[in-house]
PDB file of C-alpha atoms and ligand atoms in Angstrom:
ATOM      1  CA  MET A1458      74.375  -9.734  -7.185  1.00 98.00           C
ATOM      2  CA  ARG A1459      76.572  -7.142  -8.823  1.00 98.00           C
ATOM      3  CA  ILE A1460      76.390  -3.427  -7.999  1.00 98.00           C
ATOM      4  CA  ASP A1461      78.190  -0.847 -10.158  1.00 98.00           C
ATOM      5  CA  ILE A1462      78.480   2.584  -8.607  1.00 98.00           C
ATOM      6  CA  ILE A1463      79.327   5.575 -10.782  1.00 98.00           C
ATOM      7  CA  THR A1464      80.647   8.515  -8.798  1.00 96.00           C
ATOM      8  CA  VAL A1465      82.805  11.624  -8.847  1.00 94.00           C
ATOM      9  CA  SER A1466      84.252  10.716  -5.428  1.00 93.00           C
ATOM     10  CA  PRO A1467      84.946   6.990  -5.050  1.00 93.00           C
ATOM     11  CA  GLU A1468      86.960   7.709  -1.888  1.00 93.00           C
ATOM     12  CA  LEU A1469      83.844   9.193  -0.279  1.00 93.00           C
ATOM     13  CA  ILE A1470      81.830   6.043  -0.685  1.00 94.00           C
ATOM     14  CA  GLN A1471      84.164   3.063  -0.431  1.00 94.00           C
ATOM     15  CA  SER A1472      84.754   2.607   3.286  1.00 95.00           C
ATOM     16  CA  PRO A1473      81.225   1.540   4.314  1.00 95.00           C
ATOM     17  CA  PHE A1474      81.679  -1.420   1.957  1.00 96.00           C
ATOM     18  CA  ASP A1475      84.814  -2.581   3.764  1.00 96.00           C
ATOM     19  CA  HIS A1476      83.288  -3.292   7.153  1.00 94.00           C
ATOM     20  CA  SER A1477      80.952  -5.540   9.049  1.00 93.00           C
ATOM     21  CA  ILE A1478      78.068  -7.314   7.311  1.00 94.00           C
ATOM     22  CA  ILE A1479      78.679  -5.708   3.913  1.00 96.00           C
ATOM     23  CA  LYS A1480      82.339  -6.700   3.915  1.00 96.00           C
ATOM     24  CA  ARG A1481      81.382 -10.256   4.884  1.00 96.00           C
ATOM     25  CA  ALA A1482      78.788 -10.365   2.091  1.00 96.00           C
ATOM     26  CA  ARG A1483      81.468  -9.324  -0.415  1.00 97.00           C
ATOM     27  CA  ASP A1484      84.072 -11.739   0.980  1.00 97.00           C
ATOM     28  CA  LYS A1485      81.601 -14.614   0.773  1.00 96.00           C
ATOM     29  CA  GLY A1486      80.673 -13.752  -2.815  1.00 97.00           C
ATOM     30  CA  PHE A1487      77.047 -12.747  -2.206  1.00 97.00           C
ATOM     31  CA  VAL A1488      77.728  -9.384  -3.809  1.00 98.00           C
ATOM     32  CA  GLU A1489      80.340  -7.784  -6.029  1.00 98.00           C
ATOM     33  CA  VAL A1490      80.632  -4.015  -5.776  1.00 98.00           C
ATOM     34  CA  HIS A1491      82.492  -2.051  -8.471  1.00 98.00           C
ATOM     35  CA  PHE A1492      83.256   1.660  -8.286  1.00 98.00           C
ATOM     36  CA  HIS A1493      83.708   3.763 -11.405  1.00 98.00           C
ATOM     37  CA  ASN A1494      85.238   7.210 -11.255  1.00 96.00           C
ATOM     38  CA  LEU A1495      83.343   9.455 -13.640  1.00 96.00           C
ATOM     39  CA  ARG A1496      86.517  11.489 -14.114  1.00 95.00           C
ATOM     40  CA  ASP A1497      88.113   8.514 -15.905  1.00 96.00           C
ATOM     41  CA  TYR A1498      85.538   9.112 -18.630  1.00 96.00           C
ATOM     42  CA  ALA A1499      86.130  12.866 -18.850  1.00 95.00           C
ATOM     43  CA  LEU A1500      85.962  14.683 -22.153  1.00 89.00           C
ATOM     44  CA  ASN A1501      89.544  15.959 -22.024  1.00 86.00           C
ATOM     45  CA  ASN A1502      92.813  15.661 -20.125  1.00 85.00           C
ATOM     46  CA  TYR A1503      91.717  18.288 -17.611  1.00 86.00           C
ATOM     47  CA  GLY A1504      89.081  15.873 -16.405  1.00 87.00           C
ATOM     48  CA  LYS A1505      86.125  17.980 -17.482  1.00 94.00           C
ATOM     49  CA  ILE A1506      82.883  16.327 -16.465  1.00 95.00           C
ATOM     50  CA  ASP A1507      80.635  19.281 -15.646  1.00 95.00           C
ATOM     51  CA  ASP A1508      79.609  22.618 -17.087  1.00 95.00           C
ATOM     52  CA  TYR A1509      77.410  25.667 -16.451  1.00 95.00           C
ATOM     53  CA  GLN A1510      73.692  25.205 -16.839  1.00 95.00           C
ATOM     54  CA  PHE A1511      71.883  26.519 -19.877  1.00 97.00           C
ATOM     55  CA  GLY A1512      69.606  29.375 -18.979  1.00 96.00           C
ATOM     56  CA  GLY A1513      71.928  30.574 -16.246  1.00 96.00           C
ATOM     57  CA  GLY A1514      71.976  29.972 -12.511  1.00 94.00           C
ATOM     58  CA  ALA A1515      74.457  28.887  -9.864  1.00 92.00           C
ATOM     59  CA  GLY A1516      75.947  25.412  -9.785  1.00 91.00           C
ATOM     60  CA  MET A1517      77.584  23.054 -12.221  1.00 94.00           C
ATOM     61  CA  VAL A1518      75.782  20.243 -14.010  1.00 96.00           C
ATOM     62  CA  LEU A1519      77.307  16.840 -14.762  1.00 96.00           C
ATOM     63  CA  MET A1520      77.550  16.478 -18.544  1.00 97.00           C
ATOM     64  CA  ILE A1521      75.943  13.694 -20.524  1.00 97.00           C
ATOM     65  CA  GLU A1522      79.004  12.541 -22.517  1.00 97.00           C
ATOM     66  CA  PRO A1523      81.150  11.052 -19.687  1.00 97.00           C
ATOM     67  CA  ILE A1524      78.057   9.442 -18.151  1.00 98.00           C
ATOM     68  CA  ASP A1525      77.023   8.050 -21.528  1.00 98.00           C
ATOM     69  CA  ALA A1526      80.538   6.628 -21.975  1.00 97.00           C
ATOM     70  CA  ILE A1527      80.565   4.682 -18.704  1.00 98.00           C
ATOM     71  CA  ILE A1528      76.928   3.572 -18.836  1.00 98.00           C
ATOM     72  CA  SER A1529      77.264   2.379 -22.453  1.00 98.00           C
ATOM     73  CA  LYS A1530      80.424   0.467 -21.597  1.00 98.00           C
ATOM     74  CA  LEU A1531      78.765  -1.292 -18.648  1.00 98.00           C
ATOM     75  CA  LYS A1532      75.557  -2.017 -20.567  1.00 98.00           C
ATOM     76  CA  ALA A1533      77.586  -3.641 -23.338  1.00 98.00           C
ATOM     77  CA  GLU A1534      79.101  -6.002 -20.761  1.00 98.00           C
ATOM     78  CA  ARG A1535      75.898  -7.206 -19.090  1.00 98.00           C
ATOM     79  CA  GLU A1536      72.206  -6.522 -18.711  1.00 98.00           C
ATOM     80  CA  TYR A1537      71.140  -4.301 -15.853  1.00 98.00           C
ATOM     81  CA  ASP A1538      67.896  -4.813 -13.951  1.00 98.00           C
ATOM     82  CA  GLU A1539      67.895  -1.191 -12.809  1.00 98.00           C
ATOM     83  CA  ILE A1540      69.899   1.949 -13.458  1.00 98.00           C
ATOM     84  CA  ILE A1541      69.278   4.009 -10.364  1.00 98.00           C
ATOM     85  CA  TYR A1542      69.940   7.734  -9.995  1.00 98.00           C
ATOM     86  CA  MET A1543      70.375   9.027  -6.437  1.00 98.00           C
ATOM     87  CA  THR A1544      68.731  12.441  -6.094  1.00 97.00           C
ATOM     88  CA  PRO A1545      66.708  14.347  -3.501  1.00 96.00           C
ATOM     89  CA  ASP A1546      63.950  15.073  -6.051  1.00 95.00           C
ATOM     90  CA  ALA A1547      62.742  11.477  -6.159  1.00 97.00           C
ATOM     91  CA  PRO A1548      60.549   9.052  -4.211  1.00 98.00           C
ATOM     92  CA  THR A1549      61.975   8.193  -0.776  1.00 98.00           C
ATOM     93  CA  LEU A1550      63.710   4.870  -0.169  1.00 98.00           C
ATOM     94  CA  THR A1551      61.539   2.396   1.736  1.00 96.00           C
ATOM     95  CA  GLN A1552      62.109  -1.100   3.102  1.00 95.00           C
ATOM     96  CA  GLN A1553      59.837  -2.365   0.331  1.00 95.00           C
ATOM     97  CA  THR A1554      62.154  -0.887  -2.314  1.00 97.00           C
ATOM     98  CA  ALA A1555      65.186  -2.471  -0.606  1.00 97.00           C
ATOM     99  CA  ASN A1556      63.393  -5.848  -0.479  1.00 96.00           C
ATOM    100  CA  THR A1557      62.599  -5.721  -4.190  1.00 96.00           C
ATOM    101  CA  LEU A1558      66.102  -4.621  -5.202  1.00 98.00           C
ATOM    102  CA  SER A1559      67.748  -7.324  -3.044  1.00 96.00           C
ATOM    103  CA  LEU A1560      66.383  -9.947  -5.472  1.00 95.00           C
ATOM    104  CA  LYS A1561      67.953  -8.361  -8.592  1.00 97.00           C
ATOM    105  CA  LYS A1562      71.077  -9.549 -10.373  1.00 98.00           C
ATOM    106  CA  ASN A1563      72.778  -6.424 -11.736  1.00 98.00           C
ATOM    107  CA  ILE A1564      72.196  -2.914 -10.467  1.00 98.00           C
ATOM    108  CA  MET A1565      73.877   0.306 -11.558  1.00 98.00           C
ATOM    109  CA  ILE A1566      73.813   3.317  -9.245  1.00 98.00           C
ATOM    110  CA  LEU A1567      74.618   6.791 -10.521  1.00 98.00           C
ATOM    111  CA  THR A1568      75.358   9.444  -7.931  1.00 96.00           C
ATOM    112  CA  GLY A1569      74.897  13.129  -8.623  1.00 88.00           C
ATOM    113  CA  HIS A1570      76.980  16.017  -7.407  1.00 82.00           C
ATOM    114  CA  TYR A1571      76.834  19.801  -7.710  1.00 74.00           C
ATOM    115  CA  LYS A1572      73.472  20.673  -9.292  1.00 86.00           C
ATOM    116  CA  GLY A1573      72.934  17.124 -10.496  1.00 92.00           C
ATOM    117  CA  VAL A1574      73.089  15.567 -13.944  1.00 97.00           C
ATOM    118  CA  ASP A1575      71.875  16.786 -17.312  1.00 97.00           C
ATOM    119  CA  GLN A1576      68.171  15.880 -17.484  1.00 97.00           C
ATOM    120  CA  ARG A1577      68.784  13.886 -20.683  1.00 98.00           C
ATOM    121  CA  VAL A1578      70.751  11.310 -18.658  1.00 98.00           C
ATOM    122  CA  ARG A1579      67.677  10.776 -16.510  1.00 98.00           C
ATOM    123  CA  ASP A1580      65.377  10.607 -19.511  1.00 98.00           C
ATOM    124  CA  ALA A1581      67.525   8.250 -21.561  1.00 98.00           C
ATOM    125  CA  TYR A1582      69.191   5.849 -19.138  1.00 98.00           C
ATOM    126  CA  VAL A1583      67.792   5.976 -15.627  1.00 98.00           C
ATOM    127  CA  THR A1584      65.108   3.405 -14.783  1.00 98.00           C
ATOM    128  CA  LYS A1585      64.584   4.342 -11.138  1.00 98.00           C
ATOM    129  CA  GLU A1586      65.235   7.447  -9.036  1.00 98.00           C
ATOM    130  CA  ILE A1587      65.679   7.292  -5.288  1.00 98.00           C
ATOM    131  CA  SER A1588      66.068   9.856  -2.493  1.00 98.00           C
ATOM    132  CA  ILE A1589      66.977   8.790   1.048  1.00 98.00           C
ATOM    133  CA  GLY A1590      64.920  11.456   2.819  1.00 97.00           C
ATOM    134  CA  ASP A1591      63.668  15.005   2.922  1.00 97.00           C
ATOM    135  CA  TYR A1592      66.949  16.845   3.420  1.00 96.00           C
ATOM    136  CA  VAL A1593      69.792  17.748   1.088  1.00 93.00           C
ATOM    137  CA  LEU A1594      73.232  16.099   1.062  1.00 94.00           C
ATOM    138  CA  SER A1595      76.224  17.582  -0.755  1.00 91.00           C
ATOM    139  CA  GLY A1596      76.286  14.622  -3.116  1.00 93.00           C
ATOM    140  CA  GLY A1597      74.600  11.313  -3.808  1.00 96.00           C
ATOM    141  CA  GLU A1598      77.566   9.204  -2.622  1.00 96.00           C
ATOM    142  CA  LEU A1599      76.469   8.748   0.981  1.00 96.00           C
ATOM    143  CA  ALA A1600      72.940   8.086  -0.242  1.00 98.00           C
ATOM    144  CA  ALA A1601      74.255   5.379  -2.597  1.00 98.00           C
ATOM    145  CA  ALA A1602      76.084   3.768   0.337  1.00 98.00           C
ATOM    146  CA  VAL A1603      72.877   3.847   2.379  1.00 98.00           C
ATOM    147  CA  LEU A1604      70.862   2.312  -0.456  1.00 98.00           C
ATOM    148  CA  SER A1605      73.486  -0.391  -1.089  1.00 98.00           C
ATOM    149  CA  ASP A1606      73.686  -1.321   2.589  1.00 97.00           C
ATOM    150  CA  SER A1607      69.899  -1.623   2.824  1.00 97.00           C
ATOM    151  CA  ILE A1608      69.912  -3.946  -0.206  1.00 98.00           C
ATOM    152  CA  ILE A1609      72.983  -6.084   0.484  1.00 97.00           C
ATOM    153  CA  ARG A1610      72.005  -7.134   4.007  1.00 96.00           C
ATOM    154  CA  LEU A1611      68.756  -8.516   2.553  1.00 95.00           C
ATOM    155  CA  ILE A1612      70.383 -10.760  -0.059  1.00 95.00           C
ATOM    156  CA  PRO A1613      69.386 -14.309   0.941  1.00 91.00           C
ATOM    157  CA  GLY A1614      72.212 -15.855   2.984  1.00 91.00           C
ATOM    158  CA  VAL A1615      73.959 -12.616   3.951  1.00 94.00           C
ATOM    159  CA  LEU A1616      72.560 -12.429   7.472  1.00 91.00           C
ATOM    160  CA  GLY A1617      73.604 -15.505   9.427  1.00 78.00           C
ATOM    161  CA  ASP A1618      70.348 -15.785  11.289  1.00 70.00           C
ATOM    162  CA  GLU A1619      67.820 -15.831   8.449  1.00 57.00           C
ATOM    163  CA  THR A1620      65.051 -14.553  10.658  1.00 60.00           C
ATOM    164  CA  SER A1621      66.891 -11.480  11.812  1.00 73.00           C
ATOM    165  CA  ALA A1622      66.096  -9.374   8.727  1.00 76.00           C
ATOM    166  CA  LEU A1623      62.452 -10.347   9.099  1.00 72.00           C
ATOM    167  CA  THR A1624      62.266  -8.884  12.590  1.00 74.00           C
ATOM    168  CA  ASP A1625      63.840  -5.551  11.587  1.00 81.00           C
ATOM    169  CA  SER A1626      61.991  -2.340  12.141  1.00 79.00           C
ATOM    170  CA  PHE A1627      59.718  -1.562   9.151  1.00 82.00           C
ATOM    171  CA  GLN A1628      59.694  -5.145   7.870  1.00 76.00           C
ATOM    172  CA  ASP A1629      56.193  -5.614   9.305  1.00 83.00           C
ATOM    173  CA  GLY A1630      55.323  -1.927   9.094  1.00 88.00           C
ATOM    174  CA  LEU A1631      56.207  -1.388  12.768  1.00 94.00           C
ATOM    175  CA  LEU A1632      59.296  -0.171  14.608  1.00 95.00           C
ATOM    176  CA  SER A1633      61.280  -2.680  16.685  1.00 94.00           C
ATOM    177  CA  PRO A1634      60.528  -3.355  20.366  1.00 96.00           C
ATOM    178  CA  PRO A1635      63.255  -2.648  22.980  1.00 97.00           C
ATOM    179  CA  VAL A1636      65.994  -5.242  23.560  1.00 97.00           C
ATOM    180  CA  TYR A1637      67.990  -6.068  26.694  1.00 98.00           C
ATOM    181  CA  THR A1638      70.988  -8.194  27.599  1.00 98.00           C
ATOM    182  CA  ARG A1639      72.861  -9.085  30.797  1.00 97.00           C
ATOM    183  CA  PRO A1640      72.932  -8.025  33.544  1.00 98.00           C
ATOM    184  CA  SER A1641      69.249  -8.409  34.412  1.00 97.00           C
ATOM    185  CA  GLU A1642      69.610  -5.528  36.849  1.00 98.00           C
ATOM    186  CA  PHE A1643      71.972  -2.550  36.640  1.00 98.00           C
ATOM    187  CA  ASN A1644      71.982   0.258  39.251  1.00 98.00           C
ATOM    188  CA  GLY A1645      68.397  -0.626  40.110  1.00 98.00           C
ATOM    189  CA  MET A1646      67.263  -0.627  36.453  1.00 98.00           C
ATOM    190  CA  LYS A1647      65.556  -3.938  35.775  1.00 98.00           C
ATOM    191  CA  VAL A1648      64.911  -5.873  32.596  1.00 98.00           C
ATOM    192  CA  PRO A1649      61.136  -6.418  32.113  1.00 98.00           C
ATOM    193  CA  GLU A1650      60.156  -9.581  33.999  1.00 98.00           C
ATOM    194  CA  VAL A1651      58.414 -11.187  31.026  1.00 98.00           C
ATOM    195  CA  LEU A1652      61.693 -11.416  29.049  1.00 98.00           C
ATOM    196  CA  LEU A1653      63.221 -13.541  31.836  1.00 98.00           C
ATOM    197  CA  SER A1654      60.132 -15.777  32.144  1.00 97.00           C
ATOM    198  CA  GLY A1655      60.941 -18.285  29.407  1.00 97.00           C
ATOM    199  CA  ASN A1656      57.282 -18.056  28.357  1.00 98.00           C
ATOM    200  CA  PHE A1657      57.763 -17.500  24.621  1.00 98.00           C
ATOM    201  CA  PRO A1658      54.152 -16.887  23.576  1.00 98.00           C
ATOM    202  CA  LYS A1659      53.973 -14.227  26.319  1.00 98.00           C
ATOM    203  CA  ILE A1660      57.303 -12.740  25.162  1.00 98.00           C
ATOM    204  CA  ASP A1661      56.055 -12.520  21.564  1.00 97.00           C
ATOM    205  CA  GLU A1662      52.895 -10.837  22.764  1.00 98.00           C
ATOM    206  CA  TRP A1663      54.884  -8.325  24.856  1.00 98.00           C
ATOM    207  CA  ARG A1664      57.140  -7.531  21.883  1.00 97.00           C
ATOM    208  CA  SER A1665      54.180  -6.974  19.568  1.00 96.00           C
ATOM    209  CA  GLU A1666      52.542  -4.669  22.104  1.00 97.00           C
ATOM    210  CA  LYS A1667      55.735  -2.671  22.561  1.00 97.00           C
ATOM    211  CA  ALA A1668      56.332  -2.432  18.813  1.00 96.00           C
ATOM    212  CA  TYR A1669      52.832  -1.040  18.370  1.00 97.00           C
ATOM    213  CA  GLU A1670      53.187   1.365  21.323  1.00 98.00           C
ATOM    214  CA  ILE A1671      56.514   2.744  20.086  1.00 97.00           C
ATOM    215  CA  THR A1672      55.304   3.096  16.508  1.00 97.00           C
ATOM    216  CA  LYS A1673      52.200   4.926  17.713  1.00 97.00           C
ATOM    217  CA  ARG A1674      54.312   7.287  19.825  1.00 98.00           C
ATOM    218  CA  VAL A1675      57.199   8.136  17.465  1.00 97.00           C
ATOM    219  CA  ARG A1676      55.888   7.336  13.957  1.00 96.00           C
ATOM    220  CA  PRO A1677      52.089   7.424  13.973  1.00 96.00           C
ATOM    221  CA  ASP A1678      52.241   8.046  10.185  1.00 94.00           C
ATOM    222  CA  LEU A1679      53.336   4.412   9.719  1.00 93.00           C
ATOM    223  CA  LEU A1680      50.079   3.217  11.278  1.00 94.00           C
ATOM    224  CA  ASP A1681      47.986   5.524   9.086  1.00 86.00           C
ATOM    225  CA  GLU A1682      49.381   4.016   5.916  1.00 65.00           C
ATOM    226  CA  GLU A1683      47.921   0.568   6.611  1.00 51.00           C
TER     227      GLU A1683
HETATM  228 CL1  6GU B 839      69.935  10.630  -3.099  1.00 73.11          CL
HETATM  229  N1  6GU B 839      71.179  12.949  -2.918  1.00 73.11           N
HETATM  230  C1  6GU B 839      71.401  14.143  -2.342  1.00 73.11           C
HETATM  231  N2  6GU B 839      72.340  14.944  -2.837  1.00 73.11           N
HETATM  232  N3  6GU B 839      70.740  14.577  -1.270  1.00 73.11           N
HETATM  233  C2  6GU B 839      69.810  13.740  -0.779  1.00 73.11           C
HETATM  234  C3  6GU B 839      69.543  12.485  -1.326  1.00 73.11           C
HETATM  235  C4  6GU B 839      70.250  12.111  -2.420  1.00 73.11           C
HETATM  236  N4  6GU B 839      68.553  11.904  -0.625  1.00 73.11           N
HETATM  237  C5  6GU B 839      68.241  12.785   0.324  1.00 73.11           C
HETATM  238  N5  6GU B 839      68.994  13.878   0.247  1.00 73.11           N
END
């Protein structure tokens, strides 16, 4: 997979890609991530990429020309499965969306800043818009890192233990059950007996029950959706 990220602040987004599972995925060639600084496509030597909004109102709007320049350049080099715009006024990212995107070949992610981008960018180029939740961030960079992480870890082969992504919270519509490791007792706090029993059908059953219990308690809305 190849992910191209267009941003005003590459330095704000790069570090999550240099650690842990995502770094390993890049090192092993499962994913290539390229960052493009929108300022390199500015209209003039002052690096102008934004302007006041027509009709008045606070906040600057990212202009269409620099964005057109970088998107056109990338599109001439390869075909993109999706051109995604990160914005709070969009459908919320779900595990299902991450699953679907993890099977794509080339993805472009455009991150907004200030008041966002000129609507014509969204109308003309963007094929999918994604928010990461009902709150506002100062820019789309962190959201793009979140989206990329959720996708990259699902690329077949990235997680060593192939089953581990399948047992994630949300993958079966439920949150994850609690986990424990050694010691089996700490300051009088004991690990549930069943997990030490070696009885795997019983352990599976306990985990399913717990997953259901926890989902019902903290995210009952997930059960309603079924
Ligand atoms: Cl994608 N961008 C911004 N700026 N804020 C957000 C968001 C995105 N998703 C949730 N809040």
